[in-house]
Amino acid sequence: LAGQAIATGSPQGRFAAGAKRLSGRSLETVDAHGKHLFYRWQGAETLQVDLGLVGKFRLYGSDPQPPSVNTRLTMEGNEATVYLAGPTVCELISPAEEEAIRARLGPDPLRNGSANGKRKQFAANLTRRRIPIGAALLDQRIIAGIGNVYRAEALFRTGIDPHVPANELSADATVTLWSESARLLKQGEKAGRIITVDLADVDARRRSDLGRDERLYVYGRQGEPCRRCGTPVAITEMANRSMWWCPGCQPTGAGR
DNA sequence: GCTGCATGATGAA
DNA sequence: TCATCCTGCAGCA
């Protein structure tokens, strides 16, 4: 859509004023910081989008389906049409407001910038928190872009006990956790879906077509035997969300 | 046709 | 810490 004039609309109506304001304008660039998306329009206005839990984009080429009545925003370009429904955030902001939002987000492993610098920022952010590391990973001010799936999977893969206080994580564990999170996010970006298992842990016959249940180690698998050690996967509420982990691979205090 | 749930964020208490 | 918002879909009757 970028680099061309876009026709916008809001079938659902909740973004009607914004859509009317943007319609016919040129979309200059699209950028992401963690889960926040920034559409920058001609005229120095930014459309900020955050999908939240249920938000969804639908993409079409030359012949789009009609939008559902719940579609918050439609954007039609020359060769593509995008529908947005259910976002937590969809609003027009100024460049200054965009900057303020960025300023309170933690480092995003998928953004350009010195990997070392971002990792150190992550480490510094952890030392100021006493909350469990499993809660810290969901706080977008500490690290931007990790959600409920990646927090469980990254902690499993690094063998860290989710209950260890963020400020008590060892330097080694902090480095490992950052680099593993970054690696998983990049892999997911490339694949277009979340895959955290090593091929070594997958039945050879299924490697080319992993079922949904085979792409992850612990997320959503309470009670099932751990794919690495066989211990039943545990579930704990942490930061208001379900947290899955393996008491065998992530023993009490591991990572401290 | 219902109900409950989901890869979240926010603002009040 | 909790309720609330937002949508679509699977799993039920």
Coordinates of C-alpha atoms (C1' of nucleotides) in Angstrom, one line a residue:
Chain A
L1 CA 0.0 0.0 0.0
A2 CA 2.9 2.4 0.7
G3 CA 3.8 5.0 -1.9
Q4 CA 0.4 5.5 -3.3
A5 CA -3.0 7.2 -2.7
I6 CA -5.3 5.1 -0.6
A7 CA -9.0 5.0 -0.3
T8 CA -10.1 4.4 3.3
G9 CA -13.3 3.6 4.9
S10 CA -14.8 2.4 8.2
P11 CA -17.8 0.0 7.6
Q12 CA -18.1 -0.5 11.4
G13 CA -18.1 3.3 11.9
R14 CA -15.9 3.6 14.9
F15 CA -13.1 5.0 12.8
A16 CA -15.3 6.9 10.4
A17 CA -13.9 10.3 11.1
G18 CA -10.3 9.2 10.8
A19 CA -11.1 7.2 7.6
K20 CA -12.7 10.3 6.1
R21 CA -9.8 12.4 7.0
L22 CA -7.2 10.0 5.4
S23 CA -9.1 9.0 2.3
G24 CA -7.3 9.8 -0.9
R25 CA -4.1 10.7 0.8
S26 CA -0.8 9.0 0.0
L27 CA 0.6 6.5 2.5
E28 CA 4.3 7.1 2.8
T29 CA 5.8 4.4 5.0
V30 CA 4.7 1.6 7.3
D31 CA 6.8 0.8 10.4
A32 CA 6.6 -1.5 13.4
H33 CA 8.0 -1.3 17.0
G34 CA 7.0 -4.4 18.9
K35 CA 3.3 -4.9 18.5
H36 CA 2.7 -1.2 17.6
L37 CA 2.3 -0.4 13.9
F38 CA 2.7 3.0 12.5
Y39 CA 1.3 4.0 9.1
R40 CA 2.7 7.4 8.1
W41 CA 0.6 9.5 5.8
Q42 CA 1.2 12.5 3.7
G43 CA 0.5 15.5 5.8
A44 CA 2.6 14.3 8.8
E45 CA 0.0 12.2 10.5
T46 CA 0.5 8.7 11.8
L47 CA -2.2 6.0 12.0
Q48 CA -1.3 3.9 15.1
V49 CA -2.5 0.3 15.1
D50 CA -2.2 -2.3 17.8
L51 CA -4.0 -5.6 17.1
G52 CA -4.4 -6.6 20.8
L53 CA -5.8 -10.0 21.5
V54 CA -8.4 -10.3 18.8
G55 CA -7.4 -7.7 16.1
K56 CA -6.9 -9.1 12.6
F57 CA -5.8 -7.9 9.2
R58 CA -7.2 -9.4 6.1
L59 CA -5.3 -9.0 2.9
Y60 CA -6.6 -9.1 -0.7
G61 CA -5.2 -8.7 -4.1
S62 CA -7.1 -7.7 -7.2
D63 CA -10.5 -9.0 -6.1
P64 CA -11.3 -8.4 -2.5
Q65 CA -14.2 -9.9 -0.6
P66 CA -16.6 -7.3 0.8
P67 CA -15.6 -6.3 4.3
S68 CA -17.6 -7.6 7.3
V69 CA -19.8 -5.1 9.2
N70 CA -17.3 -5.2 12.0
T71 CA -14.4 -3.9 9.8
R72 CA -13.0 -0.9 11.6
L73 CA -10.8 0.3 8.7
T74 CA -10.5 -0.5 5.0
M75 CA -7.5 0.6 2.9
E76 CA -7.7 0.2 -0.8
G77 CA -4.6 0.8 -3.0
N78 CA -3.9 0.0 -6.6
E79 CA -3.2 -3.6 -6.3
A80 CA -4.0 -4.5 -2.7
T81 CA -6.8 -4.1 -0.2
V82 CA -6.4 -4.4 3.5
Y83 CA -9.2 -4.8 6.1
L84 CA -8.7 -4.3 9.8
A85 CA -11.1 -5.6 12.5
G86 CA -11.0 -5.7 16.2
P87 CA -7.9 -3.8 17.1
T88 CA -7.2 -2.5 20.6
V89 CA -5.8 0.7 19.1
C90 CA -6.6 2.4 15.7
E91 CA -6.2 6.1 15.9
L92 CA -4.6 9.1 14.3
I93 CA -1.6 10.7 16.1
S94 CA 1.0 13.3 15.6
P95 CA 4.7 12.6 14.9
A96 CA 5.4 13.8 18.5
E97 CA 2.8 11.4 19.9
E98 CA 4.4 8.6 17.8
E99 CA 7.7 9.4 19.3
A100 CA 6.3 9.4 22.8
I101 CA 4.9 5.9 22.3
R102 CA 8.2 4.7 20.9
A103 CA 10.0 6.2 23.8
R104 CA 8.2 4.1 26.4
L105 CA 8.6 0.8 24.5
G106 CA 11.5 -1.4 25.3
P107 CA 14.0 -2.7 22.7
D108 CA 12.6 -4.7 19.8
P109 CA 14.8 -7.5 18.6
L110 CA 13.3 -7.1 15.1
R111 CA 14.2 -3.5 14.7
N112 CA 17.5 -2.2 13.3
G113 CA 20.0 -1.1 15.8
S114 CA 23.0 -2.4 17.7
A115 CA 22.1 -5.9 19.0
N116 CA 24.6 -5.3 21.8
G117 CA 23.0 -2.0 22.8
K118 CA 19.5 -3.5 22.7
R119 CA 20.5 -6.4 24.8
K120 CA 22.1 -4.2 27.4
Q121 CA 19.0 -2.1 27.5
F122 CA 17.0 -5.2 28.1
A123 CA 19.3 -6.2 30.9
A124 CA 19.1 -2.8 32.5
N125 CA 15.3 -2.9 32.3
L126 CA 15.3 -6.2 34.1
T127 CA 17.5 -5.1 37.0
R128 CA 14.9 -2.5 37.9
R129 CA 12.1 -5.0 38.3
R130 CA 11.3 -7.5 41.1
I131 CA 8.5 -9.1 39.2
P132 CA 9.0 -12.7 38.0
I133 CA 10.8 -13.0 34.7
G134 CA 7.7 -14.7 33.2
A135 CA 5.8 -11.5 33.9
A136 CA 8.6 -9.2 32.8
L137 CA 8.7 -10.7 29.3
L138 CA 5.1 -9.5 28.7
D139 CA 5.8 -5.9 29.8
Q140 CA 6.4 -4.1 26.5
R141 CA 8.4 -1.4 28.3
I142 CA 11.0 -4.1 29.1
I143 CA 11.2 -5.8 25.8
A144 CA 8.9 -5.0 22.8
G145 CA 7.2 -7.7 20.8
I146 CA 7.1 -10.8 23.1
G147 CA 3.6 -12.2 23.7
N148 CA 2.2 -15.1 25.6
V149 CA 3.5 -17.8 23.2
Y150 CA 7.0 -16.5 22.9
R151 CA 7.4 -15.9 26.7
A152 CA 6.5 -19.5 27.4
E153 CA 8.6 -20.9 24.6
A154 CA 11.7 -18.7 25.2
L155 CA 11.8 -19.5 28.9
F156 CA 11.4 -23.2 28.1
R157 CA 14.2 -23.2 25.5
T158 CA 16.5 -21.3 27.8
G159 CA 15.7 -23.5 30.8
I160 CA 14.8 -20.6 33.0
D161 CA 12.3 -20.9 35.9
P162 CA 9.6 -18.4 35.1
H163 CA 9.3 -17.5 38.8
V164 CA 12.8 -16.1 39.2
P165 CA 12.6 -12.4 39.9
A166 CA 13.7 -10.3 36.9
N167 CA 16.4 -8.5 38.9
E168 CA 17.8 -11.8 40.1
L169 CA 18.4 -13.3 36.7
S170 CA 22.1 -14.0 36.1
A171 CA 24.1 -12.2 33.5
D172 CA 24.5 -15.4 31.5
A173 CA 20.8 -16.2 31.6
T174 CA 19.9 -12.6 30.6
V175 CA 22.1 -12.8 27.5
T176 CA 20.8 -16.2 26.6
L177 CA 17.2 -15.1 27.0
W178 CA 17.6 -12.0 24.9
S179 CA 19.4 -13.8 22.1
E180 CA 17.0 -16.7 22.1
S181 CA 14.0 -14.4 22.1
A182 CA 15.5 -12.5 19.2
R183 CA 16.3 -15.7 17.2
L184 CA 12.7 -17.0 17.7
L185 CA 11.1 -13.7 16.7
K186 CA 13.2 -13.5 13.6
Q187 CA 12.5 -17.1 12.7
G188 CA 8.7 -16.4 13.2
E189 CA 8.9 -13.3 11.0
K190 CA 10.6 -15.2 8.3
A191 CA 8.2 -18.2 8.5
G192 CA 5.1 -16.1 8.9
R193 CA 4.1 -18.2 11.9
I194 CA 5.4 -19.1 15.3
I195 CA 7.6 -22.2 15.3
T196 CA 9.9 -22.8 18.3
V197 CA 10.7 -26.5 18.1
D198 CA 14.1 -27.8 17.0
L199 CA 13.8 -30.2 14.1
A200 CA 15.6 -32.7 16.3
D201 CA 12.5 -32.9 18.4
V202 CA 10.2 -33.5 15.5
D203 CA 9.3 -36.8 13.9
A204 CA 11.2 -36.8 10.6
R205 CA 8.2 -37.6 8.5
R206 CA 6.4 -34.5 9.7
R207 CA 9.1 -31.9 9.3
S208 CA 7.7 -30.5 6.0
D209 CA 4.3 -30.0 7.4
L210 CA 4.1 -29.3 11.2
G211 CA 0.6 -29.5 12.6
R212 CA -0.4 -26.7 14.9
D213 CA 0.3 -28.9 18.0
E214 CA 3.8 -29.8 16.8
R215 CA 5.2 -26.3 16.4
L216 CA 5.6 -25.5 20.1
Y217 CA 7.1 -27.1 23.2
V218 CA 4.9 -26.1 26.1
Y219 CA 2.4 -23.4 25.1
G220 CA -1.1 -24.8 25.6
R221 CA 0.0 -28.2 26.6
Q222 CA -0.8 -28.5 30.3
G223 CA -0.6 -32.0 31.6
E224 CA 1.0 -33.4 28.4
P225 CA 4.5 -35.0 28.8
C226 CA 7.3 -32.5 28.0
R227 CA 8.6 -33.2 24.5
R228 CA 12.2 -33.2 25.9
C229 CA 12.0 -34.8 29.3
G230 CA 8.5 -36.3 29.7
T231 CA 7.6 -34.3 32.9
P232 CA 4.0 -33.2 32.7
V233 CA 3.8 -29.6 31.5
A234 CA 2.6 -27.2 34.2
I235 CA 0.3 -24.2 34.0
T236 CA 0.5 -21.1 36.2
E237 CA -1.2 -17.7 36.0
M238 CA 1.4 -15.0 35.6
A239 CA 0.7 -11.4 34.7
N240 CA -3.0 -12.3 34.1
R241 CA -2.3 -14.8 31.5
S242 CA -1.8 -18.6 31.4
M243 CA 1.9 -19.5 31.6
W244 CA 3.0 -23.0 30.5
W245 CA 6.3 -24.4 31.6
C246 CA 8.2 -27.7 32.3
P247 CA 9.2 -28.2 35.9
G248 CA 11.8 -30.8 34.7
C249 CA 13.5 -28.5 32.1
Q250 CA 13.0 -25.3 34.1
P251 CA 13.7 -26.4 37.7
T252 CA 13.1 -24.0 40.6
G253 CA 15.6 -21.2 40.7
A254 CA 17.1 -22.0 37.2
G255 CA 18.6 -18.9 35.7
R256 CA 19.2 -17.1 39.0
Chain B
dG1 C1' -28.1 -20.5 18.0
dC2 C1' -25.5 -20.2 22.0
dT3 C1' -21.1 -20.0 24.9
dG4 C1' -16.4 -19.5 25.9
dC5 C1' -12.1 -18.5 24.5
dA6 C1' -7.8 -16.3 22.1
dT7 C1' -0.5 -15.0 20.1
dG8 C1' -3.5 -7.8 24.6
dA9 C1' -3.7 -3.2 26.4
dT10 C1' -5.9 0.0 29.4
dG11 C1' -7.8 2.4 33.1
dA12 C1' -10.0 2.3 37.6
dA13 C1' -9.7 0.5 42.2
Chain C
dT1 C1' -5.4 -6.9 40.5
dC2 C1' -9.5 -6.6 38.1
dA3 C1' -13.0 -5.5 34.6
dT4 C1' -13.6 -4.1 30.2
dC5 C1' -13.2 -3.7 25.3
dC6 C1' -12.9 -5.8 20.5
dT7 C1' -14.1 -10.0 16.8
dG8 C1' -14.3 -14.6 14.9
dC9 C1' -14.5 -19.3 15.5
dA10 C1' -14.7 -23.9 17.6
dG11 C1' -17.4 -26.6 20.3
dC12 C1' -21.6 -27.4 21.9
dA13 C1' -26.9 -28.0 22.1

